[in-house]
PDB file of C-alpha atoms in Angstrom:
ATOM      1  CA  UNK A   1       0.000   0.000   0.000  1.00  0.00           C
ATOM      2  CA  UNK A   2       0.913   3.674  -0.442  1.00  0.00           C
ATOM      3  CA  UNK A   3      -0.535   6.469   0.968  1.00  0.00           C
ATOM      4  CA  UNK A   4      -0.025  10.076   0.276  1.00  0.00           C
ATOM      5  CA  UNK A   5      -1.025  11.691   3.763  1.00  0.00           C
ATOM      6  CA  UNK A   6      -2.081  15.242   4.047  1.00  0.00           C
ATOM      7  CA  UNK A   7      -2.762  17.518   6.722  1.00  0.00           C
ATOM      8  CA  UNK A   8      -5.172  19.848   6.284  1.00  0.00           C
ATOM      9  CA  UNK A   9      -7.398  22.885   7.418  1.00  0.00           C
ATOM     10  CA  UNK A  10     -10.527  21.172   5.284  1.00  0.00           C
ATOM     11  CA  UNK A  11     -11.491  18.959   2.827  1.00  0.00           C
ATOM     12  CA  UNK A  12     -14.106  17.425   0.745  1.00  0.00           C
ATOM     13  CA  UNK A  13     -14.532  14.842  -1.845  1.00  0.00           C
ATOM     14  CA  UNK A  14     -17.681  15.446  -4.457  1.00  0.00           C
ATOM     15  CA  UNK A  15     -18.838  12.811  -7.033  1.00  0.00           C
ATOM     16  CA  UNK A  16     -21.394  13.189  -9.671  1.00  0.00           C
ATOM     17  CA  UNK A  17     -21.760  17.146  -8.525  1.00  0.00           C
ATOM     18  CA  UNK A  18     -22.423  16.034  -4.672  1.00  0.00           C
ATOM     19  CA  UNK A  19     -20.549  16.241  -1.768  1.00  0.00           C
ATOM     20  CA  UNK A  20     -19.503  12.823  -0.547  1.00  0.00           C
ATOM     21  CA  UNK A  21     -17.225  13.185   2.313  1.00  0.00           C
ATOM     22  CA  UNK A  22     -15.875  16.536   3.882  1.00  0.00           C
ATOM     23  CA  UNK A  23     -13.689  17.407   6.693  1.00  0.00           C
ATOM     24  CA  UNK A  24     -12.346  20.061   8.991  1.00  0.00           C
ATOM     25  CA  UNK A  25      -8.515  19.548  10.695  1.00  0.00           C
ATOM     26  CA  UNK A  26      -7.302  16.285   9.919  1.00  0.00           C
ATOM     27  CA  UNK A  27      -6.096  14.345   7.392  1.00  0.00           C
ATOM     28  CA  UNK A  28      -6.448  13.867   3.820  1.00  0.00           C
ATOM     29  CA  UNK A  29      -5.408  10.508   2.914  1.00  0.00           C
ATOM     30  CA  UNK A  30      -4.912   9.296  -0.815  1.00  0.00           C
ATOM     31  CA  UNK A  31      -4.345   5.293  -0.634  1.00  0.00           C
ATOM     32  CA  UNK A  32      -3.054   3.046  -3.543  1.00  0.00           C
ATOM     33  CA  UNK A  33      -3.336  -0.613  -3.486  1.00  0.00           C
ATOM     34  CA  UNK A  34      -1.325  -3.119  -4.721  1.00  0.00           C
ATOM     35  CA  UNK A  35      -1.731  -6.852  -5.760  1.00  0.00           C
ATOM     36  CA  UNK A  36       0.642  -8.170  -3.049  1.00  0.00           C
ATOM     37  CA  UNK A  37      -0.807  -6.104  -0.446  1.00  0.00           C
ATOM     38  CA  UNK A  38      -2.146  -8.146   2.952  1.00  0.00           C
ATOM     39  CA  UNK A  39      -4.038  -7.392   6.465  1.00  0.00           C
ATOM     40  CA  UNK A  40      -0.725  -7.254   7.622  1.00  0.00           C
ATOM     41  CA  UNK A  41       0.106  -3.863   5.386  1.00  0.00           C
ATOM     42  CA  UNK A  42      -3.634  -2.619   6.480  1.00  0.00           C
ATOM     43  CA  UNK A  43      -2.595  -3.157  10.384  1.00  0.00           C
ATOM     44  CA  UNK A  44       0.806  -1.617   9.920  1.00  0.00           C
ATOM     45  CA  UNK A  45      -0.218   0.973   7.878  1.00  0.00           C
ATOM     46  CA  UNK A  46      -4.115   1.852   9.551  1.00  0.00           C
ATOM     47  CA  UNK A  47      -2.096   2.295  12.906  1.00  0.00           C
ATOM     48  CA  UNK A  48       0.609   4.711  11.441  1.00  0.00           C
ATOM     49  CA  UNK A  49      -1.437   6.305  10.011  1.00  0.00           C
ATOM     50  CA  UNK A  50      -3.596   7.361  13.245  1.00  0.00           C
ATOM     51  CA  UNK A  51      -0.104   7.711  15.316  1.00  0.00           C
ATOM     52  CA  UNK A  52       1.767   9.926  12.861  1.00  0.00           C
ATOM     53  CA  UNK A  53       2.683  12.895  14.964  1.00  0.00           C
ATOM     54  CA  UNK A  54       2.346  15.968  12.680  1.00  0.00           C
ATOM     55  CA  UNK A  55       0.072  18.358  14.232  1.00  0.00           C
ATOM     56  CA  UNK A  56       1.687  21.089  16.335  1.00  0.00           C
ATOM     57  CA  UNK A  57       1.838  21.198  20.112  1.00  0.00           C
ATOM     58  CA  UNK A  58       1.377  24.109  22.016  1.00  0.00           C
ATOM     59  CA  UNK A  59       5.162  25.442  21.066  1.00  0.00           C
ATOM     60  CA  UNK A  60       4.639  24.764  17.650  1.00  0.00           C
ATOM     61  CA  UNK A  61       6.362  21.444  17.229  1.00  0.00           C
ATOM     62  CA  UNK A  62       5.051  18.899  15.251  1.00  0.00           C
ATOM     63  CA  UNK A  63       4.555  16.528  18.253  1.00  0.00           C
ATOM     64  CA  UNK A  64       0.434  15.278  17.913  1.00  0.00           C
ATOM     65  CA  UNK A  65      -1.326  12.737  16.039  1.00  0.00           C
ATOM     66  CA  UNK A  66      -4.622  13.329  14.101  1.00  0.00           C
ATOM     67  CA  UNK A  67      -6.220  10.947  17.241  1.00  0.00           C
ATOM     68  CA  UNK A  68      -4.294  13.614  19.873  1.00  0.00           C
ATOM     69  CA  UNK A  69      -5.510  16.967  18.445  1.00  0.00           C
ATOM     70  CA  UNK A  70      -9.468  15.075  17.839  1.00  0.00           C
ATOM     71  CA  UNK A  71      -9.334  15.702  14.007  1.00  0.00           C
ATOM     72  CA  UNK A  72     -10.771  14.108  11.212  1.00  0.00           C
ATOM     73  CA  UNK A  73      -9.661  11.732   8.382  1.00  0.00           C
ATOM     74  CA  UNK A  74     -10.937  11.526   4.882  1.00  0.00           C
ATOM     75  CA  UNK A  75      -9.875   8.793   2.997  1.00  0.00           C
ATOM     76  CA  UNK A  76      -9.658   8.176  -1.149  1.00  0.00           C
ATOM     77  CA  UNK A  77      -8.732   5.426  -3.064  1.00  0.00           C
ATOM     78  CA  UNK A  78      -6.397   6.516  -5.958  1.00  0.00           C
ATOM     79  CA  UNK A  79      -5.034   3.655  -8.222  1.00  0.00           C
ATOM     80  CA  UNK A  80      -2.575   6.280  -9.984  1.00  0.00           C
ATOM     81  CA  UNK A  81      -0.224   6.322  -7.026  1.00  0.00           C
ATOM     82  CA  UNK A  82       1.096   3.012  -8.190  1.00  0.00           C
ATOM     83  CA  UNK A  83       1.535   4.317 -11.524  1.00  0.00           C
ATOM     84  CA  UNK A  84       5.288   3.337 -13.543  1.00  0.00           C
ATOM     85  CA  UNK A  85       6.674   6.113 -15.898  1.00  0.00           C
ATOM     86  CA  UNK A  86       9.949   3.919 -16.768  1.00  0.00           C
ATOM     87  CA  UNK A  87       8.850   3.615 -20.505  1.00  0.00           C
ATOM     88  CA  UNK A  88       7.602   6.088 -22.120  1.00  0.00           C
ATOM     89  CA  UNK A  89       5.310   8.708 -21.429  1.00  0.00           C
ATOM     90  CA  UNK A  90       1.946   6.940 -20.765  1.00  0.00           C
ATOM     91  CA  UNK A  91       1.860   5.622 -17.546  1.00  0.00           C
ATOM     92  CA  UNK A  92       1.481   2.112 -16.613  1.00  0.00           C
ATOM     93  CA  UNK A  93      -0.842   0.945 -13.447  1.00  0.00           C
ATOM     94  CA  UNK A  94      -0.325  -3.078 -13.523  1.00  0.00           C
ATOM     95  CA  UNK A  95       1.184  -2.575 -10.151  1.00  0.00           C
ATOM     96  CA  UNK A  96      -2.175  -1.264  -8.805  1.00  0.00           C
ATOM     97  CA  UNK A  97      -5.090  -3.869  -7.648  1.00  0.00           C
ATOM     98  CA  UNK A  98      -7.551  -4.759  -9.976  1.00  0.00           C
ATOM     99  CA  UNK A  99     -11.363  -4.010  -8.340  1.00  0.00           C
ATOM    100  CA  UNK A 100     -11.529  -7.624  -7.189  1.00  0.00           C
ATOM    101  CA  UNK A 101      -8.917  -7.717  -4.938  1.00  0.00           C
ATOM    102  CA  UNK A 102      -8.483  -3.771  -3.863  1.00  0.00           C
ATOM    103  CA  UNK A 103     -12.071  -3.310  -2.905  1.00  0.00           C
ATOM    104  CA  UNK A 104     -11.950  -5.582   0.072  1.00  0.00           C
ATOM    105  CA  UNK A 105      -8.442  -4.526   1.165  1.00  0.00           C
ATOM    106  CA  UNK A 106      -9.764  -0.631   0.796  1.00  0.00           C
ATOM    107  CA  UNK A 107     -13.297  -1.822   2.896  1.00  0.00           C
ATOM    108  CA  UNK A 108     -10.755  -3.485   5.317  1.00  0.00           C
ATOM    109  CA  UNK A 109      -7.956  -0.512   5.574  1.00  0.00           C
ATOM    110  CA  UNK A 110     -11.375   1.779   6.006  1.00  0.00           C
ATOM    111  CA  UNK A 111     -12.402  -0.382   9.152  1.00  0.00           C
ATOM    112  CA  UNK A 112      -8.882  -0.815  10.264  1.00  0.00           C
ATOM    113  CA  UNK A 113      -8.369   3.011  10.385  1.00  0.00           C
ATOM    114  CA  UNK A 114     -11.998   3.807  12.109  1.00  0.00           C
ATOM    115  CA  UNK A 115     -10.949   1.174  14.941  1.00  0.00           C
ATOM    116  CA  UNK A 116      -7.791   2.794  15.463  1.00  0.00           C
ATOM    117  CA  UNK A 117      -9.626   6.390  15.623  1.00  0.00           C
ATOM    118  CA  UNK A 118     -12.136   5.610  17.442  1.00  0.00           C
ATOM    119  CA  UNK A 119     -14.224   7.478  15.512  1.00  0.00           C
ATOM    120  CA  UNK A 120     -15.904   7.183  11.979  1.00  0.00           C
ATOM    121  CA  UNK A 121     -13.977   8.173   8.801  1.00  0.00           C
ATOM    122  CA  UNK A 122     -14.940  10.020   5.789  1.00  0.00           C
ATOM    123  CA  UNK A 123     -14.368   8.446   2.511  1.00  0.00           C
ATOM    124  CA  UNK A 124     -14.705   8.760  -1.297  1.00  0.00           C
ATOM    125  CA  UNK A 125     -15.896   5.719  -3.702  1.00  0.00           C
ATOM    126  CA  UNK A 126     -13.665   3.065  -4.599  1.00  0.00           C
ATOM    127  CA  UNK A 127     -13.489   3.707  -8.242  1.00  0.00           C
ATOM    128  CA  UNK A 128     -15.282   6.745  -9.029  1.00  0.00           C
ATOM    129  CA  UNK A 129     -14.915   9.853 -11.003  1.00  0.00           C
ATOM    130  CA  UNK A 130     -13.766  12.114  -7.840  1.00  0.00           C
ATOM    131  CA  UNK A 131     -13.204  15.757  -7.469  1.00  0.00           C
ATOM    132  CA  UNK A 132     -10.773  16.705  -4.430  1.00  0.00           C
ATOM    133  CA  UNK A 133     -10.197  20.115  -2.527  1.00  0.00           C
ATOM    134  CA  UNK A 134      -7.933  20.201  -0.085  1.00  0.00           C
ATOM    135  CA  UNK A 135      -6.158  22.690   2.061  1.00  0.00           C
ATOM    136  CA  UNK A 136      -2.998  21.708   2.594  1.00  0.00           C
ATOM    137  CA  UNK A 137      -1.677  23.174   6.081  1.00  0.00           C
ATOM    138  CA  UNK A 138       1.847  23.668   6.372  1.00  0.00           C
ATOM    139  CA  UNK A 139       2.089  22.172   3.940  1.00  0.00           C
ATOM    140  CA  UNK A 140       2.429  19.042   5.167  1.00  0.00           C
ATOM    141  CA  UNK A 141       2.519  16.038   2.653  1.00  0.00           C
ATOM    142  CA  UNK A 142       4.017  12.596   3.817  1.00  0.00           C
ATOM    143  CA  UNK A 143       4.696   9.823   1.696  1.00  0.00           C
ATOM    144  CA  UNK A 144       4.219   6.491   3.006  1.00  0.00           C
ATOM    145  CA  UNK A 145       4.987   3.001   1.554  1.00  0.00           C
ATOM    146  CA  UNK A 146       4.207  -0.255   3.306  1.00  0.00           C
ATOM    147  CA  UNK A 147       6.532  -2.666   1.593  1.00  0.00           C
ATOM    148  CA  UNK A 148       9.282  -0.262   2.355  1.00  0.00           C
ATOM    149  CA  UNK A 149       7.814   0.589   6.164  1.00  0.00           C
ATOM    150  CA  UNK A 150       8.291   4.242   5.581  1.00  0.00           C
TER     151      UNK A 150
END
């Protein structure tokens, strides 16, 4: 799995011209998924995700987690993170889960990060036509790749 994490001010997902999932202070997640990927990558990664200390304290330090400062998480699948540019100049996505094997991991990852919370989670659709906004605070962008456990 790979996940582009975010932290923002607010976000929102809309699909088909309607909002699906919005947020306040939290964290905007964009999650790839792979063929080889396991519950093991969904535990490692669900948990890291909630723990991941990149909120300020009160000296300015990032020293919180999104579960410490009680913000939100919105969460969208994007297939294009496991995208190859080696040859040429149209990417390839074989890397990336086909629908038959991603959608449970995603459904599972979804859970996984909701139990580690402790709270629900927003979230786009696995495989639609998705329009993001984001404010990115900082910024702040981590990159985060379970095979490689950083």
């Amino acid at each position: 799995m790979r996940a582009v994490v975010q932290r923002v001010t607010e976000a929102s997902v809309t699909i088909a011209g309607q909002i699906k999932g919005t947020i306040q202070t939290g964290l905007l997640v964009l999650l790839g998924i792979e063929e080889s990927d396991t519950a093991e990558d969904i535990e490692w990664l669900s948990g890291k995700l909630v723990r991941l200390r990149i909120f300020n304290d009160e000296q300015g330090v990032m020293n919180r987690s999104v579960q410490e400062v009680q913000g939100e998480i919105l969460l969208i699948s994007q297939f294009t993170l496991f995208a190859s540019t080696r040859k040429g100049n149209r990417p390839s996505y074989s890397r990336a889960a086909g629908p038959e094997t991603a959608i449970p991991l995603y459904e599972a990852f979804v859970a996984s990060v909701v139990k580690e919370l402790g709270k629900p989670i927003q979230t786009g659709e696995f495989g639609a036509d998705m329009k993001v906004k984001l404010v990115n605070d900082g910024p702040v962008t981590i990159l985060i790749d379970t095979k490689e456990r950083e």
